[in-house]
Amino acid sequence: MKVVFERPEALQNVPFTYCAGCTHGIIHRMVAEAIDSLGIREKTIGVSPVGCAVFAYDFFNCDVVAAAHGRAPAVATGIKRSHPDKYLFTYQGDGDLAAIGTAEIVHAAARGERITVIFVNNAIYGMTGGQMAPTTLLGQKTDTTPYGRDARANGLPIRVCELLQSLDGVAYIERVSTHDPKHVLQAQKAIKKAFQYQVEDKGFTLIELLSTCPSNWGMTPVESLKWLEENMLPYYKLGVYKDIG
Amino acid sequence: MSEKKLMKGNEAIGEAAITAGCRHFFGYPITPQSELPAYLSKRMPQVEGVFLQAESEVSAINMVYGAAASGVRVMTSSSSPGVSLKQEGISYLASSELPSVVCNIMRAGPGLGTIQPSQSDYFQAVKGGGHGDYHCLVLAPNSVQEIVDLVRLAFDLADHYKNPAMILIDGVLGQMMEPVDFGNYKPTFVEKPWAANGCKDRKPNAITSIHIDPKDMEQHNLRLQKKYALISEKEQRSEEWMMEDADIMVASYGMTSRIVKSAIRKAREEGIKVGLFRPITLWPFPEKKLDENINRVKEILVVELSAGQMIEDIKLVNNGRLPVSFHGRMGGMTPSVEDIYDEIKKIHDRLTVKA
Amino acid sequence: MPYIVVNEKFCKGCGLCVNFCPKKVLRISDRLNSKGYYVSELYDQPNCIGCAICARMCPDVAISVYKEDK
């Protein structure tokens, strides 16, 4: 009997604590598969954020350091600079990376830190109960934009890939999505490529993954993937934003 | 480097760290400590170490968190406003029990303040400026030589107790030059099997300060408190100077204690029996020695570059036994020998009238 | 004949596997796991082609996919 698909070694054999249908779980699997495929599990150290993925150290089967909110890129820098032979990834949500952690991500990219950033953009603060995030879309209702996000009052959503692509320290940035099998396969390739670029010491890599939040969006898991496709894709264009090849 | 070398306090911190085997420094410019990052930006490459200027003190302390979590000796430094920015990170270092050294070359506050010396961050350092019940080991040298000795001690204590250690000096001590002897010091390192540096041949390590179940969080806090009690038991340090026959005790630490010594010499020339009690560890506060000395004197004068902060810890130990008076300067102003001598004289006159 | 195995301890009955299975061989069962989720199940095994789309879309990595060796 041949195994076609099974749980990757770089994931611990424990259930996730994410809500039913949350694409965090898919992204965890893809990160773990990338680590396994490159055979670097024992040399990889993850840095988890503050947010839904705060317990990522329970899920990834490699060393993980939990960072203060927004500071994962700095924590990863501290580890990478003291252990240049190790591979570092940060796993961050949109509040963590694009709100409180904006300075850290911009400067890690500008320094060309040899780290891989897994940036999960689900346009909302999940763990704290559905508040507006920097990536919340205009008109989108959240716990702190009950009338829908208004440009004048709440500013406009941040496109992180476009923001970082101008920084020369960046080796590879791509925005991908998790809303259907085809895009999940593309996302898998992108994540593996990002880790590959780190193994080849090319520079800073970041993959932005459009993701869902069924609980706080107030939709079923299947509906939330549909909502992502219809609402997030137009604003957050998928594609490669930097690739030094 | 065993012969005496004339060195600035800030730079002595850097060289001492290197001799202690520290090969990682994450900093940010702020007067009056910028000579330290500048010095290490030259020295670290010479010893295959890492110097990195971060984008902010917040980022720098989190880089320290990462390096410490991966098991290496690591240091950062800043001055008062920058150290305020580091407080959250320091609370995380304390909770995750990560050995690290944080230097505060104090300047006058609050707010942007000025760049002249101060000791007005005592509370922040000793009582904990971040959230939660935690303590940093806080060491307060009063000379460039003692800076070197205490920086080395800070790394050892940080490793031994898995705790952040803070070097607390003021801008004058950071800027002034004094001869210093580095000797041929050999650092001792400890094993760190808990470190997150790649899980080869072992189960993965997780370094975290979240314990979402309150039962676990309380157990975690109880473990920390037990550690702090042990540190208090074992690591109190202070200096007594001319206290043997003193009626008056002047309590002062850091650079100010040097001015106090001059005032004491002047007073002693006039037969006034006065001595200095100088805390070297501000946390753990040297209660035992202080208590002994309180039992032998008649009155206490506290001298600080602040509105009076350490004085509260002095009063706690004093517990109402003796009168405690205070002389302090703020805003970066420093007391003169005369000023302190006058305070001692006033107390002396009061005591002789009473006698 | 390919088939899948659902780790019922991990499954949260989110329905993504059912939704994306090209052969519509999966459904949410009426069995509850210890967390109170109705778990997914393969109910039409002969038509399963072992494409693993269900496993790739599963947010809890609860599905393993098997095929006979040729």
XYZ file of C-alpha atoms in Angstrom:
670
model
C 0.000 0.000 0.000
C 1.589 3.300 -1.044
C 1.069 6.439 0.978
C 0.090 9.247 -1.347
C -0.302 11.857 1.329
C 0.313 11.982 5.050
C 1.020 14.426 7.805
C 4.508 15.970 7.315
C 7.234 15.114 9.822
C 7.766 18.813 10.601
C 4.297 18.941 12.177
C 3.771 17.546 15.638
C 1.126 14.855 15.806
C -1.330 16.955 17.774
C -4.608 18.541 16.775
C -4.517 22.257 15.917
C -6.376 24.688 18.136
C -7.542 26.791 15.175
C -11.227 27.256 14.449
C -12.873 24.729 12.142
C -12.052 25.565 8.519
C -9.370 28.142 9.311
C -6.689 28.119 6.613
C -3.929 28.612 9.190
C -3.880 24.831 9.320
C -3.291 24.495 5.594
C -0.477 27.039 5.808
C 1.113 25.195 8.742
C 1.110 22.034 6.632
C 2.686 23.779 3.645
C 5.443 25.297 5.784
C 6.110 21.897 7.347
C 6.185 20.229 3.929
C 8.650 22.801 2.630
C 10.926 22.155 5.634
C 10.647 18.383 5.135
C 11.272 18.558 1.390
C 14.484 20.522 1.955
C 15.513 18.204 4.804
C 16.211 21.088 7.172
C 13.879 20.333 10.110
C 16.737 19.887 12.596
C 18.335 23.129 11.480
C 15.171 25.222 11.353
C 13.944 27.537 14.083
C 10.507 29.095 13.880
C 9.423 32.352 15.472
C 5.753 32.526 16.334
C 3.711 35.729 16.647
C 1.128 36.986 19.054
C -2.212 36.158 17.481
C -3.991 32.941 16.502
C -0.671 31.288 15.721
C 0.790 32.089 19.137
C 0.770 28.349 19.966
C 2.675 27.420 16.817
C 5.427 25.957 19.009
C 2.923 23.221 19.914
C 2.350 22.443 16.230
C 5.701 22.714 14.458
C 8.068 19.816 15.067
C 11.161 22.037 15.250
C 12.511 24.603 17.710
C 10.190 27.583 18.007
C 10.607 30.865 19.881
C 7.465 32.823 20.672
C 8.007 36.529 20.075
C 6.309 39.579 21.508
C 3.569 41.020 19.293
C 5.069 42.359 16.084
C 8.660 41.557 16.994
C 9.136 38.189 15.279
C 11.426 39.568 12.560
C 13.667 41.095 15.250
C 13.689 37.877 17.287
C 14.481 35.923 14.127
C 17.284 38.392 13.348
C 18.760 37.802 16.769
C 18.724 34.049 16.230
C 19.930 34.115 12.612
C 22.782 36.526 13.358
C 23.968 34.299 16.200
C 23.376 31.074 14.225
C 23.966 31.864 10.544
C 24.025 28.146 9.695
C 20.435 27.709 10.874
C 17.249 28.424 8.946
C 14.754 30.855 10.357
C 11.114 31.433 9.557
C 8.659 33.789 11.194
C 4.957 33.033 11.098
C 2.926 36.211 11.454
C -0.593 37.509 11.031
C -1.625 40.831 9.513
C -1.953 42.598 12.870
C 1.408 41.267 14.014
C 3.295 42.098 10.833
C 1.506 45.079 9.264
C 0.338 46.955 12.355
C 2.520 46.829 15.471
C 5.380 45.071 13.663
C 5.684 47.329 10.603
C 9.044 48.751 11.578
C 10.453 45.320 12.302
C 9.371 43.792 8.992
C 10.508 46.781 6.933
C 13.948 46.835 8.513
C 14.432 43.068 8.436
C 13.707 43.278 4.705
C 15.913 46.322 4.257
C 18.746 44.501 6.012
C 18.209 41.544 3.720
C 17.964 39.257 6.734
C 18.264 35.663 5.602
C 14.893 34.722 7.108
C 11.663 33.476 5.534
C 8.515 35.297 6.605
C 5.193 33.477 6.367
C 2.674 36.326 6.380
C -0.926 35.222 6.863
C -3.317 37.930 5.670
C -6.925 37.276 6.715
C -7.926 40.953 6.892
C -8.864 40.809 10.563
C -7.562 40.299 14.119
C -8.595 36.721 14.847
C -7.408 35.834 18.354
C -8.788 38.979 19.957
C -12.219 38.611 18.417
C -12.447 40.178 14.981
C -11.176 43.716 15.129
C -10.029 45.727 12.112
C -6.558 44.892 10.828
C -4.321 47.017 8.560
C -5.451 44.709 5.749
C -9.181 44.944 6.488
C -10.882 45.925 3.239
C -12.835 49.146 2.751
C -16.436 48.573 3.700
C -15.592 45.406 5.582
C -17.454 45.146 8.881
C -15.367 44.152 11.905
C -15.646 44.460 15.658
C -14.049 47.906 15.458
C -15.492 48.975 12.132
C -19.145 48.073 12.823
C -20.336 50.367 10.002
C -17.739 49.019 7.580
C -14.144 50.256 7.245
C -14.139 53.878 6.111
C -11.119 55.277 4.283
C -11.271 58.656 5.978
C -11.820 57.359 9.466
C -9.786 54.144 9.390
C -7.322 54.584 6.566
C -6.829 52.238 3.632
C -5.665 48.623 3.574
C -1.921 48.024 3.323
C -0.508 45.923 0.467
C 2.559 44.486 2.166
C 4.203 42.843 -0.867
C 4.053 46.080 -2.814
C 5.362 47.935 0.245
C 8.418 45.701 0.643
C 9.299 45.029 -2.991
C 11.153 48.355 -3.235
C 13.677 47.245 -0.599
C 16.895 45.964 -2.129
C 17.523 43.459 0.680
C 14.555 41.446 -0.588
C 15.369 38.340 -2.666
C 11.874 36.955 -3.202
C 8.356 38.089 -2.334
C 5.169 36.509 -3.630
C 1.529 36.833 -2.721
C -0.456 33.603 -2.937
C -3.842 32.382 -1.753
C -5.437 29.407 -0.003
C -8.963 29.627 -1.356
C -8.896 26.515 -3.598
C -6.710 23.470 -4.398
C -5.025 25.107 -7.418
C -3.965 28.149 -5.378
C -2.928 25.985 -2.437
C -0.560 24.082 -4.748
C 0.850 27.396 -6.022
C 1.263 28.567 -2.448
C 3.105 25.351 -1.602
C 5.604 25.969 -4.392
C 6.116 29.575 -3.340
C 6.784 28.650 0.296
C 9.271 25.994 -0.714
C 11.004 28.447 -3.051
C 11.263 31.009 -0.257
C 12.958 28.478 2.023
C 15.140 27.379 -0.890
C 16.316 30.988 -1.410
C 17.196 31.133 2.286
C 19.159 27.889 2.018
C 20.990 29.501 -0.901
C 21.627 32.611 1.223
C 20.018 34.905 -1.351
C 18.393 37.366 1.017
C 15.104 38.203 2.678
C 12.074 36.184 1.576
C 8.404 36.664 2.359
C 5.269 34.862 1.238
C 1.945 36.611 1.813
C -0.880 34.104 2.000
C -4.435 35.332 1.659
C -6.289 33.434 4.318
C -9.729 33.145 5.915
C -11.255 33.729 9.344
C -14.629 31.954 9.291
C -15.396 32.682 12.940
C -14.828 36.410 12.870
C -16.042 36.885 9.319
C -19.231 35.198 10.448
C -19.322 32.691 7.586
C -18.987 28.968 7.062
C -15.531 27.730 6.061
C -16.642 27.177 2.442
C -18.369 30.593 2.249
C -15.271 32.295 3.665
C -13.077 30.859 0.887
C -15.626 32.213 -1.609
C -15.577 35.615 0.129
C -11.798 35.675 -0.038
C -11.884 34.972 -3.761
C -14.517 37.584 -4.535
C -13.307 40.360 -2.204
C -9.640 39.960 -1.331
C -8.231 38.874 -4.697
C -9.242 42.078 -6.501
C -7.472 44.222 -3.891
C -4.535 41.929 -3.091
C -3.246 40.927 -6.530
C -1.569 37.540 -6.507
C 1.853 37.164 -8.066
C 5.577 37.547 -7.637
C 6.625 41.001 -6.474
C 10.342 40.437 -6.294
C 12.522 37.594 -7.425
C 16.261 38.054 -7.853
C 16.362 34.568 -9.360
C 45.668 43.213 28.104
C 46.747 42.865 31.683
C 48.323 46.277 32.119
C 46.267 49.333 33.122
C 44.448 51.063 30.289
C 42.788 54.499 30.332
C 39.246 53.909 29.162
C 35.863 55.570 28.982
C 33.108 53.930 31.025
C 30.902 53.239 28.028
C 33.732 51.569 26.123
C 34.803 49.601 29.179
C 31.338 48.031 29.214
C 31.912 46.854 25.643
C 35.401 45.488 26.230
C 34.329 43.790 29.458
C 31.482 42.096 27.594
C 33.900 40.822 24.980
C 36.225 39.460 27.648
C 33.151 37.751 29.135
C 32.620 35.909 25.865
C 29.758 38.059 24.638
C 29.790 37.992 20.867
C 26.400 39.548 20.141
C 25.315 43.128 20.676
C 22.158 44.792 19.409
C 21.933 48.509 20.048
C 20.640 51.884 19.033
C 22.138 55.341 19.269
C 21.158 57.535 22.218
C 23.257 59.996 24.197
C 25.012 59.513 26.621
C 25.714 55.823 25.728
C 26.438 55.927 22.011
C 30.169 55.341 22.483
C 29.305 51.769 23.519
C 27.639 50.706 20.256
C 30.275 52.670 18.339
C 33.059 50.847 20.195
C 31.477 47.456 19.655
C 30.873 48.180 15.974
C 34.695 48.311 15.729
C 35.490 45.486 18.177
C 32.905 42.814 17.400
C 34.146 42.150 13.852
C 37.665 41.790 15.301
C 36.482 38.915 17.481
C 34.107 37.405 14.900
C 31.199 38.772 16.878
C 27.962 40.395 15.757
C 27.229 44.070 16.133
C 23.866 45.185 14.798
C 22.284 48.601 15.042
C 18.548 47.968 15.171
C 15.777 50.238 13.950
C 14.632 50.962 17.488
C 15.282 49.987 21.065
C 12.103 47.888 20.900
C 13.581 45.923 18.042
C 16.998 45.722 19.686
C 15.678 44.139 22.891
C 13.755 41.602 20.813
C 16.905 40.746 18.884
C 18.469 40.177 22.290
C 15.489 37.945 23.103
C 16.148 35.877 19.987
C 19.887 35.535 20.510
C 19.399 34.712 24.205
C 16.698 32.148 23.336
C 19.200 30.458 21.019
C 21.725 30.161 23.873
C 24.425 32.762 23.229
C 25.727 35.490 25.522
C 24.143 38.742 24.327
C 23.973 42.363 25.434
C 22.220 45.603 24.619
C 22.524 49.086 26.014
C 20.615 52.324 25.960
C 19.803 55.374 28.034
C 16.623 56.030 30.017
C 14.102 56.825 27.223
C 15.444 53.886 25.216
C 15.335 51.641 28.266
C 11.692 52.593 28.709
C 11.068 51.245 25.204
C 12.770 47.990 26.184
C 10.604 47.308 29.220
C 8.159 44.961 27.512
C 11.051 42.956 26.096
C 12.724 42.784 29.503
C 9.508 41.422 31.022
C 9.532 38.738 28.317
C 13.216 37.958 29.030
C 12.393 37.581 32.720
C 9.390 35.349 32.102
C 11.104 33.128 29.548
C 14.127 33.078 31.879
C 16.592 34.108 29.188
C 20.133 35.083 30.270
C 20.923 38.557 28.913
C 22.621 41.808 29.893
C 20.921 45.178 29.493
C 22.846 48.382 30.231
C 21.180 51.647 31.155
C 23.443 54.710 31.058
C 20.949 56.941 32.766
C 20.139 60.487 31.725
C 17.772 62.989 33.266
C 14.057 62.583 32.624
C 11.153 62.325 32.555
C 10.304 62.631 28.875
C 13.068 63.542 26.485
C 14.771 65.227 29.436
C 18.419 65.997 28.853
C 21.642 64.140 28.329
C 23.210 64.930 31.682
C 23.488 62.251 34.385
C 20.698 60.935 36.558
C 19.690 58.046 38.782
C 15.971 58.568 38.286
C 15.469 55.148 36.644
C 16.094 53.319 39.938
C 12.438 52.378 40.336
C 12.178 51.261 36.720
C 15.233 49.039 37.092
C 14.687 47.723 40.601
C 10.906 47.521 40.889
C 10.477 46.451 37.276
C 9.373 48.868 34.564
C 7.589 46.191 32.588
C 4.451 44.231 33.374
C 4.164 41.342 35.811
C 5.972 40.208 38.927
C 9.578 39.950 37.862
C 13.063 41.165 38.735
C 16.238 41.892 36.854
C 19.506 41.534 38.688
C 20.584 45.184 38.907
C 24.274 45.986 39.363
C 25.474 49.573 39.987
C 29.221 50.151 39.582
C 30.822 53.406 40.717
C 34.082 53.280 38.759
C 35.301 52.195 35.340
C 37.161 49.305 36.957
C 34.032 48.201 38.776
C 32.115 48.478 35.497
C 34.415 45.818 34.066
C 34.085 43.582 37.123
C 30.288 43.906 37.308
C 29.695 43.414 33.568
C 31.542 40.115 33.849
C 29.577 39.261 36.972
C 26.350 40.205 35.172
C 26.975 37.640 32.429
C 27.779 34.939 34.992
C 24.750 35.695 37.162
C 22.489 35.935 34.081
C 23.614 32.532 32.901
C 23.550 30.981 36.356
C 20.066 32.157 37.254
C 18.694 32.287 33.664
C 17.659 35.866 34.238
C 18.165 39.284 32.641
C 20.847 41.313 34.415
C 21.047 45.076 34.234
C 24.106 47.325 34.523
C 22.870 50.663 35.883
C 25.200 53.647 35.635
C 24.696 57.319 34.891
C 25.955 59.436 32.039
C 28.990 60.731 33.951
C 30.280 57.245 34.660
C 29.638 56.365 31.044
C 31.587 59.341 29.779
C 34.465 59.577 32.255
C 37.837 57.918 31.662
C 39.715 56.028 34.326
C 42.532 53.481 34.288
C 41.233 49.922 34.171
C 42.950 46.543 34.433
C 41.313 43.765 32.424
C 43.705 41.108 33.763
C 43.693 37.855 31.804
C 40.123 36.923 32.521
C 38.726 33.619 31.306
C 34.932 33.469 31.069
C 33.130 30.346 32.204
C 30.194 29.193 30.120
C 27.256 27.008 31.072
C 25.456 24.355 29.075
C 22.101 25.526 27.654
C 20.227 22.381 26.554
C 17.025 24.381 26.657
C 18.176 26.737 23.882
C 16.377 26.979 20.542
C 19.309 26.430 18.209
C 18.132 23.540 16.036
C 16.637 20.278 17.352
C 19.340 17.919 16.079
C 19.420 14.733 18.183
C 16.812 16.040 20.609
C 13.138 16.891 20.946
C 12.275 20.423 19.796
C 12.662 23.228 22.343
C 9.982 25.873 22.705
C 10.855 29.234 24.260
C 7.714 31.050 25.237
C 6.302 33.247 27.959
C 2.642 32.409 27.392
C 1.006 29.975 29.810
C -2.626 30.362 28.921
C -3.941 28.154 31.740
C -3.929 30.278 34.924
C -2.934 27.258 36.998
C 0.194 26.904 34.878
C 0.824 30.646 34.921
C 0.638 30.721 38.701
C 3.044 27.763 38.962
C 5.346 29.607 36.597
C 5.188 32.713 38.788
C 5.805 30.675 41.934
C 8.920 29.206 40.320
C 10.114 32.706 39.432
C 9.476 33.978 42.962
C 11.410 31.044 44.401
C 14.326 31.950 42.137
C 14.163 35.590 43.187
C 14.189 34.549 46.835
C 17.282 32.426 46.191
C 19.000 35.332 44.403
C 18.122 37.656 47.273
C 19.570 35.133 49.672
C 22.843 34.692 47.820
C 23.666 37.723 45.711
C 23.358 40.827 47.895
C 26.452 43.037 47.510
C 27.402 46.353 49.060
C 30.418 48.385 50.213
C 30.912 49.898 53.634
C 33.435 52.694 53.843
C 34.491 54.277 57.197
C 31.386 52.776 58.790
C 33.211 51.092 61.712
C 32.777 53.987 64.142
C 30.251 56.045 62.213
C 27.306 57.780 63.893
C 25.986 59.000 60.563
C 25.481 56.704 57.570
C 25.349 58.222 54.101
C 23.658 55.835 51.672
C 24.491 56.372 48.036
C 25.341 54.301 44.949
C 27.044 54.676 41.594
C 28.893 57.864 40.677
C 27.191 59.873 43.453
C 28.893 57.698 46.065
C 32.226 59.064 44.819
C 31.164 62.618 45.627
C 29.864 61.404 48.982
C 33.282 59.886 49.770
C 34.923 63.265 49.243
C 32.360 64.913 51.500
C 32.969 62.222 54.128
C 36.747 62.812 53.987
C 36.143 66.521 54.556
C 33.782 65.831 57.464
C 36.165 63.266 58.980
C 38.908 65.919 59.009
C 36.652 67.834 61.424
C 36.139 64.765 63.569
C 32.647 64.019 62.307
C 32.047 60.266 62.500
C 30.366 59.582 59.177
C 30.637 56.671 56.740
C 29.262 55.450 53.418
C 26.973 52.517 52.818
C 27.006 51.818 49.071
C 24.648 49.265 47.560
C 26.381 47.520 44.627
C 23.467 45.219 43.812
C 20.359 47.387 43.675
C 18.385 44.226 43.206
C 18.770 42.129 45.255
C 18.870 45.097 47.608
C 21.603 44.591 50.285
C 19.166 44.482 53.218
C 21.266 42.303 55.533
C 24.330 44.554 55.603
C 22.184 47.688 55.634
C 20.260 46.389 58.640
C 23.487 45.667 60.541
C 24.760 49.167 59.866
C 21.467 50.797 60.847
C 21.843 49.144 64.242
C 25.186 50.900 64.695
C 24.435 54.467 63.579
C 22.183 57.264 64.764
C 20.978 58.871 61.552
C 20.866 58.175 57.813
C 21.401 60.568 54.906
C 20.500 59.356 51.425
C 22.039 61.044 48.400
C 20.724 60.391 44.905
C 20.495 62.043 41.514
C 16.703 61.990 41.655
C 13.759 63.114 43.744
C 14.484 60.162 46.024
C 13.884 56.580 44.935
C 16.404 54.287 46.623
C 15.479 56.152 49.807
C 12.246 54.167 49.863
C 14.132 50.875 50.029
C 16.397 52.343 52.722
C 13.289 53.329 54.702
C 11.786 49.887 54.302
C 14.814 48.307 55.961
C 15.107 51.151 58.478
C 11.493 50.518 59.407
C 11.234 53.751 61.394
C 14.227 53.118 63.631
C 16.293 56.148 62.652
C 15.654 59.571 61.133
C 16.308 59.474 57.381
C 17.074 62.659 55.484
C 17.631 63.147 51.787
C 19.768 65.249 49.504
C 19.254 64.967 45.777
C 19.677 66.809 42.512
C 17.567 66.356 39.408
C 17.566 67.374 35.802
C 21.156 66.369 35.257
C 22.551 68.640 37.978
C 24.976 66.968 40.355
C 25.572 67.746 44.041
C 28.910 69.276 45.031
C 31.122 67.940 47.808
C 30.198 71.082 49.737
C 26.461 70.448 49.383
C 26.771 66.953 50.811
C 29.222 68.040 53.478
C 26.726 70.719 54.592
C 23.984 68.065 54.968
C 26.318 65.854 57.016
C 27.301 68.852 59.152
C 23.632 69.712 59.818
C 22.964 66.173 61.032
C 26.151 66.182 63.099
C 25.209 69.480 64.758
C 21.735 68.168 65.504
C 23.205 65.012 67.041
C 25.733 66.916 69.179
C 22.972 69.249 70.422
C 20.923 66.209 71.345
C 23.906 64.531 73.052
C -8.143 1.029 -5.085
C -7.114 4.363 -3.469
C -8.700 5.420 -0.252
C -8.363 7.978 2.506
C -8.277 7.759 6.271
C -9.705 10.595 8.365
C -8.079 11.110 11.765
C -11.318 11.614 13.625
C -9.512 13.106 16.632
C -8.238 15.983 14.459
C -11.245 16.491 12.141
C -13.481 19.478 12.949
C -16.159 18.757 10.375
C -15.390 21.996 8.502
C -16.522 20.508 5.224
C -13.690 21.759 3.002
C -12.730 18.222 1.972
C -16.345 17.422 1.100
C -16.640 20.673 -0.868
C -13.486 20.236 -2.961
C -13.523 16.464 -3.554
C -13.818 16.216 -7.354
C -15.509 12.821 -7.086
C -17.919 13.755 -4.302
C -17.039 10.631 -2.306
C -16.836 12.389 1.071
C -19.542 13.600 3.414
C -19.930 14.841 6.960
C -20.956 11.807 8.988
C -23.369 11.683 11.886
C -20.589 10.560 14.236
C -19.379 13.026 16.858
C -15.735 13.085 17.963
C -14.686 13.881 21.515
C -14.668 17.613 20.738
C -18.256 17.455 19.505
C -17.556 17.778 15.777
C -19.370 15.679 13.206
C -16.415 14.101 11.455
C -15.935 13.715 7.728
C -16.017 10.268 6.175
C -15.278 8.499 2.884
C -18.607 6.905 1.997
C -18.074 6.008 -1.665
C -14.599 4.457 -1.556
C -14.711 2.751 -5.009
C -14.898 6.152 -6.725
C -12.021 7.689 -4.788
C -9.138 8.408 -7.206
C -6.557 9.195 -4.499
C -5.980 12.722 -5.824
C -5.393 14.010 -2.239
C -7.180 17.291 -2.877
C -9.131 16.625 0.301
C -5.921 16.168 2.254
C -4.367 19.335 0.790
C -7.434 21.409 1.612
C -7.829 19.979 5.122
C -7.022 22.720 7.662
C -6.301 20.108 10.308
C -4.116 17.807 8.239
C -6.445 15.037 9.364
C -6.551 13.091 6.083
C -4.063 10.472 4.861
C -4.350 9.118 1.341
C -3.339 5.631 0.208
C -3.027 3.850 -3.161
C -2.122 0.259 -4.051
C 1.319 -0.232 -5.571
C 0.951 -0.991 -9.266
